[in-house]
XYZ file of C-alpha atoms in Angstrom:
435
model
C -0.097 -0.033 0.005
C 1.071 3.114 -1.021
C 0.261 6.414 1.118
C 1.263 10.082 0.032
C 0.898 12.678 2.523
C 0.606 15.938 0.977
C 1.485 18.186 3.445
C 4.099 16.105 5.232
C 6.485 18.666 6.898
C 3.215 19.236 9.561
C 4.253 19.105 12.927
C 0.737 18.367 13.994
C -0.627 15.727 11.439
C 2.168 14.301 9.908
C 3.323 12.495 13.225
C -0.175 11.343 13.921
C 0.308 9.674 9.982
C 3.549 7.972 11.185
C 1.797 6.942 14.494
C -0.667 4.924 12.646
C 1.404 3.182 10.418
C 4.075 2.479 12.532
C 2.980 2.148 15.530
C -0.489 1.308 16.039
C -1.214 0.020 12.714
C 2.516 -1.707 12.159
C 1.558 -1.801 8.201
C 4.684 -3.906 7.116
C 5.185 -3.274 3.285
C 3.560 0.399 3.395
C 5.338 3.068 1.489
C 5.072 6.480 2.795
C 6.097 9.686 0.645
C 5.731 12.917 2.316
C 5.425 15.905 0.006
C 5.985 19.561 0.990
C 7.552 22.520 0.142
C 9.152 22.666 3.110
C 12.218 19.597 2.071
C 13.416 20.112 5.427
C 10.743 19.359 7.725
C 9.564 16.853 5.177
C 13.051 14.963 5.167
C 13.272 15.437 8.891
C 9.808 13.447 9.240
C 10.753 10.820 6.451
C 14.215 10.460 8.642
C 12.149 9.956 11.985
C 9.490 7.344 10.323
C 12.580 5.151 9.345
C 14.318 5.564 12.620
C 10.836 4.421 14.364
C 10.076 1.871 12.042
C 13.950 0.420 12.274
C 13.089 0.288 16.171
C 9.932 -1.185 16.133
C 11.136 -3.622 13.342
C 8.019 -2.629 10.812
C 9.247 -3.155 7.387
C 8.208 0.083 5.665
C 9.692 2.430 3.387
C 9.810 6.457 4.045
C 10.764 9.309 1.332
C 10.437 13.088 0.929
C 9.971 15.148 -1.572
C 8.687 18.580 -2.941
C 7.776 16.614 -6.085
C 4.000 16.117 -6.126
C 3.816 14.416 -9.336
C 6.438 12.400 -8.675
C 5.044 11.167 -5.604
C 1.677 10.662 -6.673
C 2.787 7.801 -9.206
C 0.638 4.832 -8.307
C -0.458 6.131 -4.819
C -3.365 4.052 -3.497
C -4.286 6.727 -1.306
C -3.395 10.572 -0.896
C -4.036 12.201 2.491
C -4.056 15.936 1.931
C -3.497 18.287 5.075
C -1.832 21.049 3.306
C -2.922 25.215 3.531
C -0.751 27.179 0.959
C 0.488 29.624 3.084
C -2.296 29.337 5.426
C -0.907 31.560 7.991
C 0.326 34.436 5.575
C -3.027 34.525 3.897
C -5.311 34.509 6.666
C -3.685 37.604 7.960
C -4.147 39.510 4.650
C -7.893 38.600 5.003
C -8.106 39.877 8.271
C -6.524 43.055 7.394
C -8.781 43.675 4.737
C -11.840 42.633 6.560
C -10.664 44.687 9.883
C -10.603 47.537 7.650
C -14.117 47.233 6.359
C -15.537 46.936 10.090
C -16.034 43.240 9.350
C -13.048 41.803 11.474
C -15.158 38.738 12.651
C -15.719 37.704 9.406
C -12.262 36.667 9.459
C -13.029 32.970 9.952
C -11.642 29.973 9.181
C -14.399 27.946 7.520
C -17.419 30.186 7.218
C -18.307 33.796 6.270
C -15.940 35.859 4.315
C -12.895 34.310 5.744
C -14.130 30.472 4.937
C -15.133 31.828 1.334
C -11.490 33.110 0.888
C -9.833 30.111 2.389
C -11.986 27.888 0.544
C -11.303 29.289 -2.720
C -7.402 28.934 -2.210
C -7.971 25.181 -0.849
C -9.985 24.089 -3.771
C -7.750 25.590 -6.176
C -5.482 23.068 -4.672
C -7.447 19.981 -4.318
C -8.399 20.341 -7.910
C -4.819 20.770 -9.134
C -4.380 17.742 -6.923
C -7.326 15.607 -8.488
C -6.314 16.832 -12.200
C -2.707 14.993 -11.324
C -4.052 11.741 -9.440
C -6.565 11.730 -12.724
C -3.122 11.139 -14.909
C -1.064 9.321 -12.216
C -3.258 7.084 -10.046
C -6.768 7.831 -10.789
C -7.956 4.640 -8.431
C -6.507 6.438 -5.295
C -8.614 7.770 -2.764
C -8.105 11.220 -1.212
C -8.852 11.296 2.480
C -8.810 14.978 3.412
C -8.102 17.162 6.296
C -7.830 20.374 4.763
C -10.322 22.934 5.769
C -12.687 24.299 4.769
C -13.328 20.724 4.853
C -17.029 20.233 3.371
C -16.218 22.599 0.599
C -12.822 21.263 -0.455
C -14.682 17.543 -0.485
C -17.568 18.614 -2.155
C -15.239 19.953 -4.716
C -13.057 16.833 -5.571
C -16.700 15.133 -5.304
C -18.749 17.005 -7.573
C -16.041 18.121 -10.028
C -13.681 15.261 -10.435
C -13.636 11.376 -10.893
C -11.184 10.877 -7.448
C -13.143 9.532 -4.830
C -12.743 11.303 -1.341
C -13.701 11.179 2.124
C -13.240 14.213 4.868
C -11.791 13.776 8.376
C -12.499 16.452 10.797
C -13.249 15.209 14.925
C -14.185 18.670 16.208
C -17.541 16.759 17.341
C -15.385 14.845 19.787
C -14.339 18.084 21.685
C -11.090 15.820 22.681
C -8.476 13.619 21.067
C -10.142 10.722 23.318
C -13.747 10.922 21.652
C -16.938 11.702 22.615
C -15.617 12.704 26.510
C -17.272 16.276 27.302
C -21.201 15.365 26.717
C -20.941 11.781 29.203
C -18.879 13.980 31.798
C -21.912 16.638 31.584
C -24.048 13.779 32.873
C -21.522 12.381 35.353
C -20.750 9.114 33.269
C -17.535 8.442 31.164
C -17.083 8.057 27.390
C -17.129 4.128 27.708
C -20.713 4.262 29.357
C -22.397 5.682 26.577
C -23.040 5.720 23.140
C -23.245 8.821 20.763
C -24.538 9.869 17.574
C -23.663 13.136 16.207
C -24.496 14.358 12.661
C -24.454 17.253 10.210
C -22.354 19.307 8.528
C -18.021 19.615 9.888
C -17.883 22.259 12.110
C -21.542 22.293 12.464
C -22.715 18.863 13.935
C -25.361 17.946 16.382
C -26.130 15.452 19.142
C -28.749 13.056 17.395
C -28.878 10.365 19.934
C -26.851 9.521 23.432
C -27.787 6.323 25.127
C -26.534 3.990 27.994
C -23.941 1.466 26.479
C -25.201 -1.141 29.214
C -28.895 -0.706 29.589
C -29.743 1.295 26.026
C -31.408 4.137 28.203
C -32.229 7.036 25.989
C -30.463 9.748 27.910
C -30.837 12.535 25.114
C -33.598 13.961 27.724
C -31.395 14.111 30.762
C -28.733 15.934 28.492
C -31.326 18.715 27.827
C -32.811 18.839 31.240
C -29.551 19.390 32.245
C -28.620 22.270 29.883
C -32.394 24.037 30.401
C -32.256 23.878 34.032
C -28.771 25.600 34.160
C -27.867 23.753 37.313
C -23.868 24.196 36.151
C -22.265 25.349 39.393
C -19.497 22.601 39.149
C -18.817 24.021 35.596
C -16.079 26.719 34.724
C -16.526 29.900 33.380
C -15.862 29.078 29.908
C -17.588 26.008 29.712
C -20.628 27.678 31.046
C -20.222 30.169 28.400
C -20.724 27.501 25.904
C -23.881 25.880 27.955
C -25.547 28.855 27.666
C -25.301 29.266 23.796
C -25.715 25.611 23.563
C -29.307 26.304 25.510
C -30.217 29.256 23.113
C -29.539 27.047 20.028
C -31.417 24.246 21.893
C -34.133 26.503 22.067
C -33.794 28.046 18.540
C -33.048 24.860 16.020
C -34.002 21.867 18.674
C -30.742 20.438 19.428
C -27.820 20.278 21.042
C -24.221 21.541 19.434
C -21.540 19.011 19.342
C -18.430 20.328 19.550
C -17.194 23.820 20.538
C -20.057 26.559 19.693
C -17.279 28.539 18.578
C -16.793 26.325 15.541
C -20.466 26.060 14.796
C -20.931 29.971 15.174
C -18.798 30.700 12.241
C -21.755 29.495 9.760
C -24.299 32.067 11.838
C -24.462 35.753 11.972
C -22.414 37.421 14.442
C -23.090 36.689 18.034
C -21.679 39.104 21.169
C -20.744 35.787 23.142
C -18.810 34.172 20.718
C -15.146 34.053 20.434
C -14.234 35.070 17.007
C -10.825 34.443 15.592
C -8.011 36.821 15.963
C -4.957 35.415 15.071
C -4.113 32.717 12.270
C -5.801 29.506 12.916
C -2.534 27.307 12.220
C -0.813 25.491 14.690
C 2.647 26.866 15.970
C 4.744 30.117 16.271
C 8.245 30.078 13.959
C 10.126 29.481 17.263
C 7.807 26.535 18.393
C 8.345 24.829 14.466
C 11.953 25.767 14.491
C 12.129 23.866 17.924
C 10.259 21.028 16.644
C 12.134 20.568 13.554
C 15.426 20.509 15.928
C 13.432 17.335 17.771
C 12.359 15.739 14.708
C 16.488 15.588 13.801
C 17.461 14.342 16.898
C 14.416 11.378 16.547
C 15.707 10.517 12.893
C 19.395 10.718 14.190
C 18.423 7.760 17.180
C 19.135 10.813 19.708
C 15.985 11.244 21.388
C 12.931 9.262 21.933
C 10.270 8.975 19.566
C 7.287 9.316 21.907
C 8.273 13.111 21.685
C 6.986 13.124 18.511
C 3.443 12.207 19.247
C 3.040 14.925 22.041
C 0.725 17.044 20.109
C -1.254 14.881 17.366
C -4.191 15.592 15.178
C -7.310 14.167 16.484
C -8.053 12.418 13.122
C -6.835 8.896 11.970
C -7.197 8.206 7.825
C -4.780 5.753 8.046
C -7.442 3.264 10.096
C -9.604 3.886 6.734
C -7.108 3.325 4.357
C -6.136 0.238 5.983
C -9.652 -0.847 6.105
C -10.329 0.021 2.530
C -7.211 -1.758 1.267
C -7.784 -5.218 2.869
C -11.593 -5.093 3.043
C -11.810 -5.517 6.515
C -14.769 -3.897 8.952
C -14.439 -0.587 10.447
C -16.818 1.672 12.189
C -16.152 5.358 12.157
C -18.069 7.931 14.296
C -17.525 10.817 11.874
C -16.502 11.263 8.285
C -17.570 13.591 6.051
C -18.955 11.952 2.841
C -22.358 11.993 0.578
C -25.404 12.220 2.490
C -26.950 9.043 0.368
C -30.089 8.998 2.657
C -28.248 9.059 5.825
C -29.852 12.331 7.075
C -33.610 12.093 6.159
C -34.819 14.789 4.206
C -31.564 16.449 3.268
C -30.299 16.157 -0.674
C -28.459 12.432 -1.226
C -25.355 14.063 -3.055
C -24.564 16.937 -0.374
C -21.645 16.306 1.670
C -22.484 15.441 5.333
C -20.769 14.499 8.661
C -22.192 11.212 9.936
C -21.242 8.074 11.306
C -20.334 5.153 8.825
C -19.356 1.338 8.488
C -16.989 0.004 6.235
C -16.743 -3.204 4.974
C -15.762 -5.093 1.139
C -13.519 -1.945 0.604
C -16.558 0.613 0.443
C -17.979 3.086 3.021
C -21.623 2.715 3.981
C -23.152 5.736 5.533
C -25.045 5.119 8.611
C -28.939 6.642 8.793
C -29.600 8.974 11.628
C -32.429 9.730 13.737
C -34.659 12.722 11.967
C -33.484 16.169 12.161
C -35.783 18.802 13.918
C -37.139 21.072 11.051
C -35.445 24.261 12.000
C -31.838 22.540 12.191
C -33.078 20.847 8.763
C -33.498 24.065 7.432
C -30.570 25.699 8.752
C -28.435 22.907 7.387
C -29.491 22.930 3.976
C -29.277 26.563 3.688
C -25.543 26.236 5.105
C -25.104 23.541 2.440
C -26.541 25.652 -0.165
C -23.303 28.027 0.296
C -21.329 25.438 0.272
C -22.144 24.316 -3.165
C -22.024 27.954 -4.624
C -18.838 28.554 -3.015
C -17.598 25.362 -4.846
C -18.852 26.363 -7.961
C -17.191 29.959 -7.886
C -13.822 28.660 -6.893
C -13.965 25.889 -9.611
C -15.236 27.955 -12.359
C -13.876 31.457 -11.248
C -17.004 32.725 -11.662
C -17.179 36.305 -9.652
C -21.073 36.468 -9.666
C -21.174 33.260 -8.518
C -18.939 34.038 -5.525
C -21.733 37.144 -4.775
C -24.710 34.826 -4.923
C -22.680 32.572 -2.471
C -22.448 35.961 -0.462
C -25.941 36.736 -1.051
C -26.961 33.286 0.374
C -24.820 33.020 3.447
C -26.544 33.624 6.614
C -23.316 34.599 8.417
C -22.534 37.304 6.062
C -25.105 40.357 7.214
C -23.185 43.439 5.455
C -23.451 42.271 2.143
C -22.210 45.621 0.409
C -18.757 45.455 2.574
C -18.393 42.118 1.405
C -18.602 42.593 -1.767
C -15.867 45.178 -1.595
C -13.886 42.550 0.501
C -14.199 39.915 -1.989
C -12.693 42.348 -4.852
C -10.059 43.212 -2.883
C -9.147 39.402 -1.630
C -9.308 38.390 -5.041
C -6.972 40.801 -6.185
C -4.583 40.308 -2.952
C -4.484 36.479 -3.614
C -4.553 36.324 -7.773
C -1.131 34.643 -7.566
C -2.789 31.471 -5.928
C -6.648 31.994 -7.783
C -5.741 32.470 -11.452
C -9.200 31.310 -12.750
C -10.618 34.318 -11.569
C -8.324 36.340 -13.315
C -8.233 34.711 -16.687
């Protein structure tokens, strides 16, 4: 099995891929190619992979390159965790939006920031798809790049490449659904939870006692409604207050941090909006971790240090199941709806639980959404579709339609000005809008 990781120099996501391939799955015979414009970081990661594999006696090959097309030849799975000049480009957007009195719109996935981030990420993913059509047409893309539903929609709608998207924000942590059970005085192992909706906009559909099958959702609703939160810290109480407001408005409890959900909604005073680039690590931290990486690759530092700040997402497990035809259950995956959310278009990208068997992904049907929530998710999904069409075609008129349809963008005239300025500022990355 050949896995290509685009963004192979990442100090958060790449180590998780290494850990899953070598330490957890121990995929003997696996070839991993790390692709990154920062060859020093990618080569350091590859050297660390080889050293860990040597120590654990896992027969696998790890190499690094800046040449994406060379890496893609014969790939079985292409993991994409990359944002072109992410922090610098976000700052450009923030400065433009701040000058127009729209600083809260500098979001990663929704609003005006999410629009431009989508344009850049979709441009990248479509370039990758065109290369894959030529070099590895049967391979899967396992995407981790945001805005995830828009990136996955672009590849699914405008290419023949198979794709699934990974983002476990709904978990609220690396160890699964721990926050929601804790509100009820239970551990994660004592409950089963189903969340569904859109990425960064998923909702609690079901929570049951794992042993007895008791429906615990009424108790969770009661806990939020009654505001008996004295045992919670101030930040958690803020989130619970917002969850209570949305429960009354939409009929469901938000899964994940409310600040992520709020990216797709109009401005709200009690939401914490992003004021710094939403990317991991300062220059100093990256330099330090690169030095640690080199020490690990040389066998002078234990590899456990590499996994201290890993990702919550594990696409390698899905790759292994698809490749071998084995069975797997995944709580959270972004794929076509295909009837999983009743009353929602079958071809839209949604975030749902799935099962995997026989080399195929099978969406799991979830309980009916409350009607207000279903309509809101449909409206946000409609915006996703318009953003994707604008990004792929380079059509500014469709981009303005996306702005008009987006409930997160309230000042449409200012948004049109921001769009014009941002398209000009990012012209080098968005040639489709300037041809």
